[in-house]
Short mmCIF file of N, CA and C and ligand atoms in Angstrom, two decimals:
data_model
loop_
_atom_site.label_atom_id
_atom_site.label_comp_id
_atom_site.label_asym_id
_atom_site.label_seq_id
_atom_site.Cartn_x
_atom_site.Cartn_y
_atom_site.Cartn_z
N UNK P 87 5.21 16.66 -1.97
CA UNK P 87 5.37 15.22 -2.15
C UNK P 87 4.82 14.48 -0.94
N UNK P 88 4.37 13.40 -1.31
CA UNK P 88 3.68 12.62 0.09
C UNK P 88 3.94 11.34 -0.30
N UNK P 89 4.43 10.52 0.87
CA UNK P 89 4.81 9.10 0.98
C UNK P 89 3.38 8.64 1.25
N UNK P 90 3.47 7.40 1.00
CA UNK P 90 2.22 6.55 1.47
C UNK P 90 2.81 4.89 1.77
N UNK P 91 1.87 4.31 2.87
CA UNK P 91 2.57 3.31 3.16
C UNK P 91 1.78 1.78 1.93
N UNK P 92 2.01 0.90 1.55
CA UNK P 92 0.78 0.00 0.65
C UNK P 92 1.33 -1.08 1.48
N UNK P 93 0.54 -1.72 1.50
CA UNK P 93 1.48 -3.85 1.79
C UNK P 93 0.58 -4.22 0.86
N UNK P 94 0.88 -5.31 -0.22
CA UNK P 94 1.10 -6.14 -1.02
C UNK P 94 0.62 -7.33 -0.17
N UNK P 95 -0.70 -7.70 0.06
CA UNK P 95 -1.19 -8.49 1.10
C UNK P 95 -0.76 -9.89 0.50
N UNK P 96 -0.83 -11.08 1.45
CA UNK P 96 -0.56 -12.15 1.29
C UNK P 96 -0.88 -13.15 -0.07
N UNK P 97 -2.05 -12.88 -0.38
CA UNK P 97 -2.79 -12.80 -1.10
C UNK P 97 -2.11 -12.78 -2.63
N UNK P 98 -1.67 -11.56 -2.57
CA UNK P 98 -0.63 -11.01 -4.07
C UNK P 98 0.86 -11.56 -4.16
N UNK P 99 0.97 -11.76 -3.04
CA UNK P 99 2.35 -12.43 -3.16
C UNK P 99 2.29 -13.52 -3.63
N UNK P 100 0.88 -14.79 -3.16
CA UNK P 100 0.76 -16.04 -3.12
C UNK P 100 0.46 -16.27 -4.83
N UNK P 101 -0.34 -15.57 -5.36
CA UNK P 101 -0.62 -15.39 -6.27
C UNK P 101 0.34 -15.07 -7.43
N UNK P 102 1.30 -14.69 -7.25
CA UNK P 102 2.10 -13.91 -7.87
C UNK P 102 1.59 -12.68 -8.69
N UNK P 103 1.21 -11.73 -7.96
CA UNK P 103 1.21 -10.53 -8.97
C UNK P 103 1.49 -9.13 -8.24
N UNK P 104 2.58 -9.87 -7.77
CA UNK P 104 3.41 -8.66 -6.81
C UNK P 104 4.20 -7.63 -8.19
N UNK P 105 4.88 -8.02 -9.63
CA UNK P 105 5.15 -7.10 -10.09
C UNK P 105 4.30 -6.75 -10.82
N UNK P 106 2.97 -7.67 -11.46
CA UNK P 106 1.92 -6.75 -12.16
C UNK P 106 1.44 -5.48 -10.98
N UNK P 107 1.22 -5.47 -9.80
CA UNK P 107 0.63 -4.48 -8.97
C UNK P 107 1.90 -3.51 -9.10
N UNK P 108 3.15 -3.52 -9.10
CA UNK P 108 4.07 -2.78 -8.40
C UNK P 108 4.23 -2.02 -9.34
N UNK P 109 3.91 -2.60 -11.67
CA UNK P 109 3.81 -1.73 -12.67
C UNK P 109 2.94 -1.13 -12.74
N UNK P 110 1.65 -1.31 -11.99
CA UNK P 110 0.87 0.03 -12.56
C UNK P 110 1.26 1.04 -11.54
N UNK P 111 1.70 0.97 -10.39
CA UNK P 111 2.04 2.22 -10.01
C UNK P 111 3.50 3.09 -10.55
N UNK P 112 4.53 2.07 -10.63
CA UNK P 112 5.24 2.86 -11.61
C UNK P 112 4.83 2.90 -13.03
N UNK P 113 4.15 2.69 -13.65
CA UNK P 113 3.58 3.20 -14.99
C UNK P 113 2.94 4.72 -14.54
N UNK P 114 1.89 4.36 -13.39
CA UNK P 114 1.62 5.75 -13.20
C UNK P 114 2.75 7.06 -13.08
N UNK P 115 3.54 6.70 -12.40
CA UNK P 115 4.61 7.95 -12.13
C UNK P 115 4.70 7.77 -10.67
N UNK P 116 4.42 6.87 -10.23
CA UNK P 116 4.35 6.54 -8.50
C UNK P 116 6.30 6.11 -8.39
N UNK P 117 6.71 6.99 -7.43
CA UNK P 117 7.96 6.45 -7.33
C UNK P 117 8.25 5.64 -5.83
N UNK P 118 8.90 4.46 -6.09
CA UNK P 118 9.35 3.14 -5.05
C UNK P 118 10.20 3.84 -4.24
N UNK P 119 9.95 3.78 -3.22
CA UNK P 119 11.00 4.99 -1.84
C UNK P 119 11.50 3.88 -1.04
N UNK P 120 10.30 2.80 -1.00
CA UNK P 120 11.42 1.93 0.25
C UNK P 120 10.51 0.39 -0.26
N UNK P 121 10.99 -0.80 0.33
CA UNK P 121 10.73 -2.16 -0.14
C UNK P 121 11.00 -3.07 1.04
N UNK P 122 10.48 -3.96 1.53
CA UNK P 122 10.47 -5.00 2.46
C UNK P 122 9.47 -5.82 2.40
N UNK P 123 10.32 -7.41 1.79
CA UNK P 123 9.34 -8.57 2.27
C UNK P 123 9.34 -9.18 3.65
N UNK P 124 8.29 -9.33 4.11
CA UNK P 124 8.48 -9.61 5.56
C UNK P 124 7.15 -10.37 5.98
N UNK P 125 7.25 -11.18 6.67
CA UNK P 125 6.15 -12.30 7.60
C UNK P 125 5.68 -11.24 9.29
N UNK P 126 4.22 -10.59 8.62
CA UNK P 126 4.20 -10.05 9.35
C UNK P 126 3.66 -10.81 11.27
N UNK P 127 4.34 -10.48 11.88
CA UNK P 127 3.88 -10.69 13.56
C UNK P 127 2.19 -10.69 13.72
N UNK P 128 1.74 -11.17 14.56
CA UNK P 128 0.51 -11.07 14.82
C UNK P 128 0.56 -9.82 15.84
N UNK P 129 1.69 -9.21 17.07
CA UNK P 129 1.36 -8.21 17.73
C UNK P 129 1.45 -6.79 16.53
N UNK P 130 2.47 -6.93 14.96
CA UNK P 130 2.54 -5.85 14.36
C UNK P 130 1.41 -5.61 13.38
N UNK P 131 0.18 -6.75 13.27
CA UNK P 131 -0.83 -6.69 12.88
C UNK P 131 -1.86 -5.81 13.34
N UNK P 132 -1.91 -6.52 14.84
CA UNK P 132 -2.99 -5.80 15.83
C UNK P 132 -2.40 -4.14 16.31
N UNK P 133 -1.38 -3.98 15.90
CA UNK P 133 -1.27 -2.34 16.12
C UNK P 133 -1.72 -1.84 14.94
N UNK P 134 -1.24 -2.33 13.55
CA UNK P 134 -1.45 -1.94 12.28
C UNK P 134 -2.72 -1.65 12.24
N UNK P 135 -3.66 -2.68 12.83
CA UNK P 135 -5.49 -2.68 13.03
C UNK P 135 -6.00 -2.16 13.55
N UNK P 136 -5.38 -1.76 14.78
CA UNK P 136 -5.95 -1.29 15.86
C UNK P 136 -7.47 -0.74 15.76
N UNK P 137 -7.30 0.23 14.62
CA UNK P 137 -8.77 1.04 14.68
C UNK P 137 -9.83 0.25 14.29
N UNK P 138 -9.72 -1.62 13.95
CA UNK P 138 -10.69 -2.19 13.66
C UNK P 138 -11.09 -3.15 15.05
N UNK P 139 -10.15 -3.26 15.69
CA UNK P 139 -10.40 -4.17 17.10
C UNK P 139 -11.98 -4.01 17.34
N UNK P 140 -12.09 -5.50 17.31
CA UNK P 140 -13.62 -5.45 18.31
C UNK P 140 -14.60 -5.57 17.07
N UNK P 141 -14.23 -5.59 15.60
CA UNK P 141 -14.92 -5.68 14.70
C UNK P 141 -15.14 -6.88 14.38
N UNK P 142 -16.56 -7.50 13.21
CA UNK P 142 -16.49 -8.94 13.16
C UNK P 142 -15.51 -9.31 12.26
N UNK P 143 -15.09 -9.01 11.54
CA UNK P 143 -14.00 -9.18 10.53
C UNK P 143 -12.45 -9.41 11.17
N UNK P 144 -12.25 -8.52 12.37
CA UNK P 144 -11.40 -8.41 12.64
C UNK P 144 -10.33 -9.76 12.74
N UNK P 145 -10.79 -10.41 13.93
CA UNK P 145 -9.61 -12.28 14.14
C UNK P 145 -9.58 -12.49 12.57
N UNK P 146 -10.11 -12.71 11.98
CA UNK P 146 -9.95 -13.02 10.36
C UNK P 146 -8.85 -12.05 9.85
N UNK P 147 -8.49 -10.94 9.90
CA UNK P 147 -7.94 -10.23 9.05
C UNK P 147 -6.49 -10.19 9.63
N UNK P 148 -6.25 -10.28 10.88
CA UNK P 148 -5.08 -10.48 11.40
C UNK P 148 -4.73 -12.00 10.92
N UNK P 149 -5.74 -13.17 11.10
CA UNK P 149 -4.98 -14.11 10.43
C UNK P 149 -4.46 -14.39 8.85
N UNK P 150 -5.50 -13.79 8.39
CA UNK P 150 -4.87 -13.70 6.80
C UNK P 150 -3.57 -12.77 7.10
N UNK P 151 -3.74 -11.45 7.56
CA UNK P 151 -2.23 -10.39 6.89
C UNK P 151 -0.71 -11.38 7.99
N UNK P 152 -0.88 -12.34 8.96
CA UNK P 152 -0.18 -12.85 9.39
C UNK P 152 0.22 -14.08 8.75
N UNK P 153 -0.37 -14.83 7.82
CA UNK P 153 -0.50 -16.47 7.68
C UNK P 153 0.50 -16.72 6.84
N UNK P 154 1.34 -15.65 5.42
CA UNK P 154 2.35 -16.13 4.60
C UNK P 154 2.94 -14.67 4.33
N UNK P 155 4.16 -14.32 3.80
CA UNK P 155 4.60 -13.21 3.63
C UNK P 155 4.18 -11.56 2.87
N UNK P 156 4.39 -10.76 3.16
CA UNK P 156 4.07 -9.80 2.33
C UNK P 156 4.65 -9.01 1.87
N UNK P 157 4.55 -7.72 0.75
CA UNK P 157 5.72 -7.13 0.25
C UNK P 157 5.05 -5.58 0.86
N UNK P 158 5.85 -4.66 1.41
CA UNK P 158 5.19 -3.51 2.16
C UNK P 158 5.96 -2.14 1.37
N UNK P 159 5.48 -1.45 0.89
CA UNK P 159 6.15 -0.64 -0.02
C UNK P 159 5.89 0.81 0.24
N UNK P 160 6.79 1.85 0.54
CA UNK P 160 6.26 3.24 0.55
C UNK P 160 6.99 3.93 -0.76
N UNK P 161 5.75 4.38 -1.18
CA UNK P 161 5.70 4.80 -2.71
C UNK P 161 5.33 6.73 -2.48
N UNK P 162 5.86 7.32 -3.34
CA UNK P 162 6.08 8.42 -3.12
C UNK P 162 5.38 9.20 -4.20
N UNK P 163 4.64 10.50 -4.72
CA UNK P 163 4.71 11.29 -5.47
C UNK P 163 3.51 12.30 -4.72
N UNK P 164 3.40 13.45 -5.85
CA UNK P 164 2.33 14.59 -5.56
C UNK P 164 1.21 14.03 -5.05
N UNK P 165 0.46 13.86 -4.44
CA UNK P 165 -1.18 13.40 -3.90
C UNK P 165 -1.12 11.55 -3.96
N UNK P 166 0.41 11.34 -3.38
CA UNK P 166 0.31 10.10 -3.83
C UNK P 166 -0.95 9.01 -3.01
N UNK P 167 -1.04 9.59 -1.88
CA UNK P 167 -1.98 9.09 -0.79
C UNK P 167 -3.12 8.59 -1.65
N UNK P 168 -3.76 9.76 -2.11
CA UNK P 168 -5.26 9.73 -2.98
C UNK P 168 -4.95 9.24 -4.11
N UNK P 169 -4.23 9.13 -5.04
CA UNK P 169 -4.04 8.41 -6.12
C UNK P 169 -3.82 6.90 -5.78
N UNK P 170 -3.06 6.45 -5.03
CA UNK P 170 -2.88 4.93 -4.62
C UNK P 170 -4.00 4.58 -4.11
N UNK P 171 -4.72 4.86 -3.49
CA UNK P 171 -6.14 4.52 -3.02
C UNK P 171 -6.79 4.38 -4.06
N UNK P 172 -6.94 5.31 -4.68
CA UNK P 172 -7.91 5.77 -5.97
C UNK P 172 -7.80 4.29 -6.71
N UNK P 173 -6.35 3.94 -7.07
CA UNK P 173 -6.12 2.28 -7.72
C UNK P 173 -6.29 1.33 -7.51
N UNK P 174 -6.15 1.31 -5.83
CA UNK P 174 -6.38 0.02 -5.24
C UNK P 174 -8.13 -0.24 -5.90
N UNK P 175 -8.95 0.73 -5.64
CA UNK P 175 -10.03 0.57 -5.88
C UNK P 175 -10.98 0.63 -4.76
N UNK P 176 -12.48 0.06 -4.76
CA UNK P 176 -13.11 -0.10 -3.14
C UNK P 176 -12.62 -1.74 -2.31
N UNK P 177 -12.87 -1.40 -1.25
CA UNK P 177 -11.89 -2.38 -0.03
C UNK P 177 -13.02 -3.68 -0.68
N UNK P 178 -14.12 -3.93 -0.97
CA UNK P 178 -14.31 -5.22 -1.09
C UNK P 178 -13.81 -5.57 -2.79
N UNK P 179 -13.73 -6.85 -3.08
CA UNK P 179 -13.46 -7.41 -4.26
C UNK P 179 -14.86 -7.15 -5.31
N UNK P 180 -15.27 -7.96 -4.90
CA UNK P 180 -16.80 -7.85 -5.40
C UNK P 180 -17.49 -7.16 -6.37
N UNK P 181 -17.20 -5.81 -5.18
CA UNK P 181 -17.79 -4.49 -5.60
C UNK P 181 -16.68 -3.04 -6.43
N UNK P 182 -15.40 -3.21 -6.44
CA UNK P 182 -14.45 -2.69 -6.69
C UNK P 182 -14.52 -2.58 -8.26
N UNK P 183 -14.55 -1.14 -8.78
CA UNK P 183 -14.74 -1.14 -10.11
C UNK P 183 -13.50 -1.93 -10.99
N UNK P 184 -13.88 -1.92 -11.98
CA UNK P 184 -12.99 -2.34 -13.31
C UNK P 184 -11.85 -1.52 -13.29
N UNK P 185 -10.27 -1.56 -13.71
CA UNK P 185 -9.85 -0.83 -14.18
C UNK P 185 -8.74 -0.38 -12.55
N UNK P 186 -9.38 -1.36 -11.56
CA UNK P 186 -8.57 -0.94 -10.46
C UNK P 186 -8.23 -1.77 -9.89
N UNK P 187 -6.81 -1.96 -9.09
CA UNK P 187 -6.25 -3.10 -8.34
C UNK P 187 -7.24 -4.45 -8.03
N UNK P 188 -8.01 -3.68 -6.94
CA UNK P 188 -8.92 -4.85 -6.57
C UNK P 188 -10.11 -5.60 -7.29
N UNK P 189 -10.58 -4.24 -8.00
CA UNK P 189 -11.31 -4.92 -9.16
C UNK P 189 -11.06 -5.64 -10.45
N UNK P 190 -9.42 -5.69 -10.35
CA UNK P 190 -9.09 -6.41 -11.66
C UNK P 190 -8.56 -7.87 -11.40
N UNK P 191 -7.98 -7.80 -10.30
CA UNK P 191 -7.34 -8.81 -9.53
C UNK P 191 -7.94 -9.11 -8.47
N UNK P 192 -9.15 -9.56 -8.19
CA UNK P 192 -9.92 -10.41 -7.37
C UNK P 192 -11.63 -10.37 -7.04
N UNK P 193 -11.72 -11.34 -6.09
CA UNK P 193 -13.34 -11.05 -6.31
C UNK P 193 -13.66 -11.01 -4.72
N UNK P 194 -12.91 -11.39 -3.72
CA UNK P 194 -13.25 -11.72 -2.31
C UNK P 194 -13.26 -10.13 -2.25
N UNK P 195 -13.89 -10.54 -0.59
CA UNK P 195 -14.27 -9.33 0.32
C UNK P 195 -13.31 -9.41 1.24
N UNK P 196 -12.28 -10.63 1.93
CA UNK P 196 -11.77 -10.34 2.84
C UNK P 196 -10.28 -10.52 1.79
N UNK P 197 -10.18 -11.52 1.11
CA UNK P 197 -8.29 -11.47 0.56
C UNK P 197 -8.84 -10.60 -0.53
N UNK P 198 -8.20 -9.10 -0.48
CA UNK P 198 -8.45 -8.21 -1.04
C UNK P 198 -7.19 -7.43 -2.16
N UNK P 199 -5.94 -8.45 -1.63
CA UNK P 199 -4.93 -7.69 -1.69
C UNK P 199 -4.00 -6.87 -1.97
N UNK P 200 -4.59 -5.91 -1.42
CA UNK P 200 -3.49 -4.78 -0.93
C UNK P 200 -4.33 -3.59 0.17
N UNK P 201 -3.47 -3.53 0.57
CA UNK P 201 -3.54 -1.94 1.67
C UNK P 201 -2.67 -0.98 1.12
N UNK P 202 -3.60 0.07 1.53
CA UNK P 202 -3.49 1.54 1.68
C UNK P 202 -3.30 2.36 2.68
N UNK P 203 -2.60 3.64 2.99
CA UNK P 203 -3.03 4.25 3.93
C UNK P 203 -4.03 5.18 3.36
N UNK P 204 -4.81 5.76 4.37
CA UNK P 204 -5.98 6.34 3.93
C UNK P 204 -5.82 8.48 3.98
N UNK P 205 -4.94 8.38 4.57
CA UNK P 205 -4.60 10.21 5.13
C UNK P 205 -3.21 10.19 5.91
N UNK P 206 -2.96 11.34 5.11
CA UNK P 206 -1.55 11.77 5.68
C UNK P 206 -1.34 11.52 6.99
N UNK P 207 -1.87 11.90 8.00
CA UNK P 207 -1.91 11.17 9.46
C UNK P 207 -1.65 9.71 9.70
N UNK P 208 -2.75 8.59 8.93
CA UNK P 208 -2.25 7.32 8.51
C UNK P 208 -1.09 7.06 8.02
N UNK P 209 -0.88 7.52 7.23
CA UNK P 209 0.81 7.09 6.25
C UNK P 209 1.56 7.69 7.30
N UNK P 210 1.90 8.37 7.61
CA UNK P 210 2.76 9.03 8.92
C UNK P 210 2.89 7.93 10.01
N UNK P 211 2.12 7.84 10.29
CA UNK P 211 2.03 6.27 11.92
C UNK P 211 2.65 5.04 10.90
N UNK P 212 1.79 4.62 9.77
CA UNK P 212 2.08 3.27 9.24
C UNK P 212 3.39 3.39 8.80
N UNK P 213 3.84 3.90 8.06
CA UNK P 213 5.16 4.07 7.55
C UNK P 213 6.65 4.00 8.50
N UNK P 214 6.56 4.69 10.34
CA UNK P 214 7.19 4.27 10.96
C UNK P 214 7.04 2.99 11.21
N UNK P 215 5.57 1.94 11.47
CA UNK P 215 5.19 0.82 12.17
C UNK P 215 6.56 0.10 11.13
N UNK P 216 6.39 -0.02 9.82
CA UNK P 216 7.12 -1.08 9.16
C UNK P 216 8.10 -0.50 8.10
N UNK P 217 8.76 0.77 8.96
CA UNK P 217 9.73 1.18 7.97
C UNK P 217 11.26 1.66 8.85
N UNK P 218 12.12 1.54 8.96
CA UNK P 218 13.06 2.53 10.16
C UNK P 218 13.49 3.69 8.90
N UNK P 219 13.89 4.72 9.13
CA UNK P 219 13.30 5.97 8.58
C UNK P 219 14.78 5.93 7.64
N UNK P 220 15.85 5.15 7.84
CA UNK P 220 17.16 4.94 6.80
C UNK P 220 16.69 3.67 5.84
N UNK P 221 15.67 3.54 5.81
CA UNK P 221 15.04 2.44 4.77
C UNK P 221 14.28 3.01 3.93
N UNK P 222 13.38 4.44 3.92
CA UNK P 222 13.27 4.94 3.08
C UNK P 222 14.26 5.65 2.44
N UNK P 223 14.18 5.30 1.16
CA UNK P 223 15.18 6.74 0.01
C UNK P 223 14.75 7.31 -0.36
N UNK P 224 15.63 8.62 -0.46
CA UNK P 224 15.01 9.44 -1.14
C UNK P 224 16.23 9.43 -2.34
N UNK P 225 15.82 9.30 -3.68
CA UNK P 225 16.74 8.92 -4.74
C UNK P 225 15.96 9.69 -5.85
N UNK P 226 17.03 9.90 -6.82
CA UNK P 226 16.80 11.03 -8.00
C UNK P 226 16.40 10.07 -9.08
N UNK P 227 15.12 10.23 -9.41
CA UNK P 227 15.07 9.39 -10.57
C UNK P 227 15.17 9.89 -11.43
N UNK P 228 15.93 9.46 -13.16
CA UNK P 228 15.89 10.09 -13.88
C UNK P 228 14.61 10.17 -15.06
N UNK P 229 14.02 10.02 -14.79
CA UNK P 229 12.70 10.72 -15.77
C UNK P 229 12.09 11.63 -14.81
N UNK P 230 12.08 11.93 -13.87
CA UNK P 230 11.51 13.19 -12.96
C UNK P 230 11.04 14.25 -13.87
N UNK P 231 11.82 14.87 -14.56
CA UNK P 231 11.11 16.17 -15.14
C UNK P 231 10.37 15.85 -16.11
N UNK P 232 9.87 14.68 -16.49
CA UNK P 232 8.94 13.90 -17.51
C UNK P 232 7.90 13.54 -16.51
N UNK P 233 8.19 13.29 -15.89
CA UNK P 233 7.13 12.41 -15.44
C UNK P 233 6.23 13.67 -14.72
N UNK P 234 6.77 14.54 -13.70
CA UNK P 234 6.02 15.98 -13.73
C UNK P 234 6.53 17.35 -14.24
N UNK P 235 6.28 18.31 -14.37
CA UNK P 235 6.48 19.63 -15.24
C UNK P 235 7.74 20.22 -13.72
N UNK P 236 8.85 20.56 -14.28
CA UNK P 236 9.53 21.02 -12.72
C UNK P 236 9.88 22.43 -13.13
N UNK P 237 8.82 23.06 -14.15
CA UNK P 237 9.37 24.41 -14.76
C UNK P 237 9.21 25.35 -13.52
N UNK P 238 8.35 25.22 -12.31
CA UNK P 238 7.55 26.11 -10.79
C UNK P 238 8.11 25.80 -9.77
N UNK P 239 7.81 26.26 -9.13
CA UNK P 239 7.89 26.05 -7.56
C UNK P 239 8.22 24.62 -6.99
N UNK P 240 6.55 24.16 -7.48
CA UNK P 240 6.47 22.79 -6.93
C UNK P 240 6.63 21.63 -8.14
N UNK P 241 6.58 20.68 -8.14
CA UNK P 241 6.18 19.39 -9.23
C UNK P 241 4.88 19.80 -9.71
N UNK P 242 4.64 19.47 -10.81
CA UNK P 242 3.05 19.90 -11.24
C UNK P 242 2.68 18.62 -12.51
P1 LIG S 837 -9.54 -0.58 3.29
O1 LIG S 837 -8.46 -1.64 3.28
O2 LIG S 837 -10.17 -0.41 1.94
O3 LIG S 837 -9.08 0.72 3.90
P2 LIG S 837 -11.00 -1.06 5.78
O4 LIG S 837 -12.45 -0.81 5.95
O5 LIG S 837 -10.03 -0.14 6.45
O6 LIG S 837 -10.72 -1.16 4.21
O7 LIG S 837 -10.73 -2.56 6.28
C1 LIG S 837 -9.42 -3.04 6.45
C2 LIG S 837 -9.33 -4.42 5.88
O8 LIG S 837 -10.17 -5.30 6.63
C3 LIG S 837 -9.84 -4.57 4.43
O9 LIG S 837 -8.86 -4.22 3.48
C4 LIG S 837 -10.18 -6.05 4.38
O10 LIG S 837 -9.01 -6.85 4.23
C5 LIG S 837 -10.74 -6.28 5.77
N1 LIG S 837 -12.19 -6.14 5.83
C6 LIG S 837 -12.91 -5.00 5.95
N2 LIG S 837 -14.22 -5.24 6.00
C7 LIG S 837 -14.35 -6.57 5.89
C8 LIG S 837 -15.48 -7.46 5.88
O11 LIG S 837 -16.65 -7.05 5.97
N3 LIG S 837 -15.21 -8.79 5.75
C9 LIG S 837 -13.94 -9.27 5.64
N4 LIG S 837 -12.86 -8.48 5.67
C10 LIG S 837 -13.06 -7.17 5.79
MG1 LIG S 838 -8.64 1.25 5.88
#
């Protein structure tokens, strides 16, 4: 099982389609582990960014993910990392196929909204930045053995 961290960028909130985004991942079988709306800081931005500092995009992107609230969600299942990515779609609007977060719900390149983490290493760092570790649950849902095969070892 692998957590992944998403925020629900400003963008989706403003918009309202914080629960159309939040059903296709539980339609998928993506399970909700932890939830916080929150106005993010400009210093919890620039750590969140860090690996973009110094980019031209960058002052822009801290002011959008800072400017109105967001919903930050760590969502849980088998390969959930690569599957939530896989939905969000590609990072610009534009260019983001059909059939996926960003390509269904917008057209910009910079209000894109939503984030991903990109690798288990990522979700690991992001997930402490905006989570304290008794804010994730771990809770029994009951369609579990529907939603994957639990006849093995692992979930399948
Ligand atoms: P990702 O969100 O798909 O992982 P990254 O390349 O990590 O994309 O960029 C982080 C965020 O920075 C994007 O989601 C988007 O909000 C913003 N961004 C990236 N490139 C550009 C750009 O060329 N113009 C405006 N904003 C950008
Ligand atoms: Mg990225």
């Amino acid at each position: 099982m692998e957590t992944t961290l998403i925020i629900l960028k400003p963008d989706a909130v403003q918009r309202g389609l914080m629960g159309r985004i939040i059903s296709r991942f539980e339609d998928k079988g993506i399970q909700v582990v932890g939830a916080r709306m929150m106005k993010i800081s400009p210093e919890l931005a620039a750590t969140h960014y860090e690996s973009h500092h110094g980019k031209p995009f960058y002052d822009g992107l801290v002011n959008f993910m800072t400017s109105s609230p967001v919903l930050v969600l760590a969502l849980r299942g088998v390969g959930a990392i690569a599957i939530c990515r896989k939905m969000m779609g590609a990072t610009f609007g534009s260019s983001a196929d059909a059939g996926t977060i960003r390509g269904d719900f917008g057209v910009s390149n910079s209000f894109n909204l939503i984030h991903g983490s990109d690798s288990p290493e990522a979700a690991e760092r992001e997930l402490g930045l905006f989570f304290k570790s008794e804010e994730i649950l771990e809770w029994d849902r009951a369609s579990e053995g529907w939603v994957y095969d639990l006849s093995g070892d692992e979930p399948e």
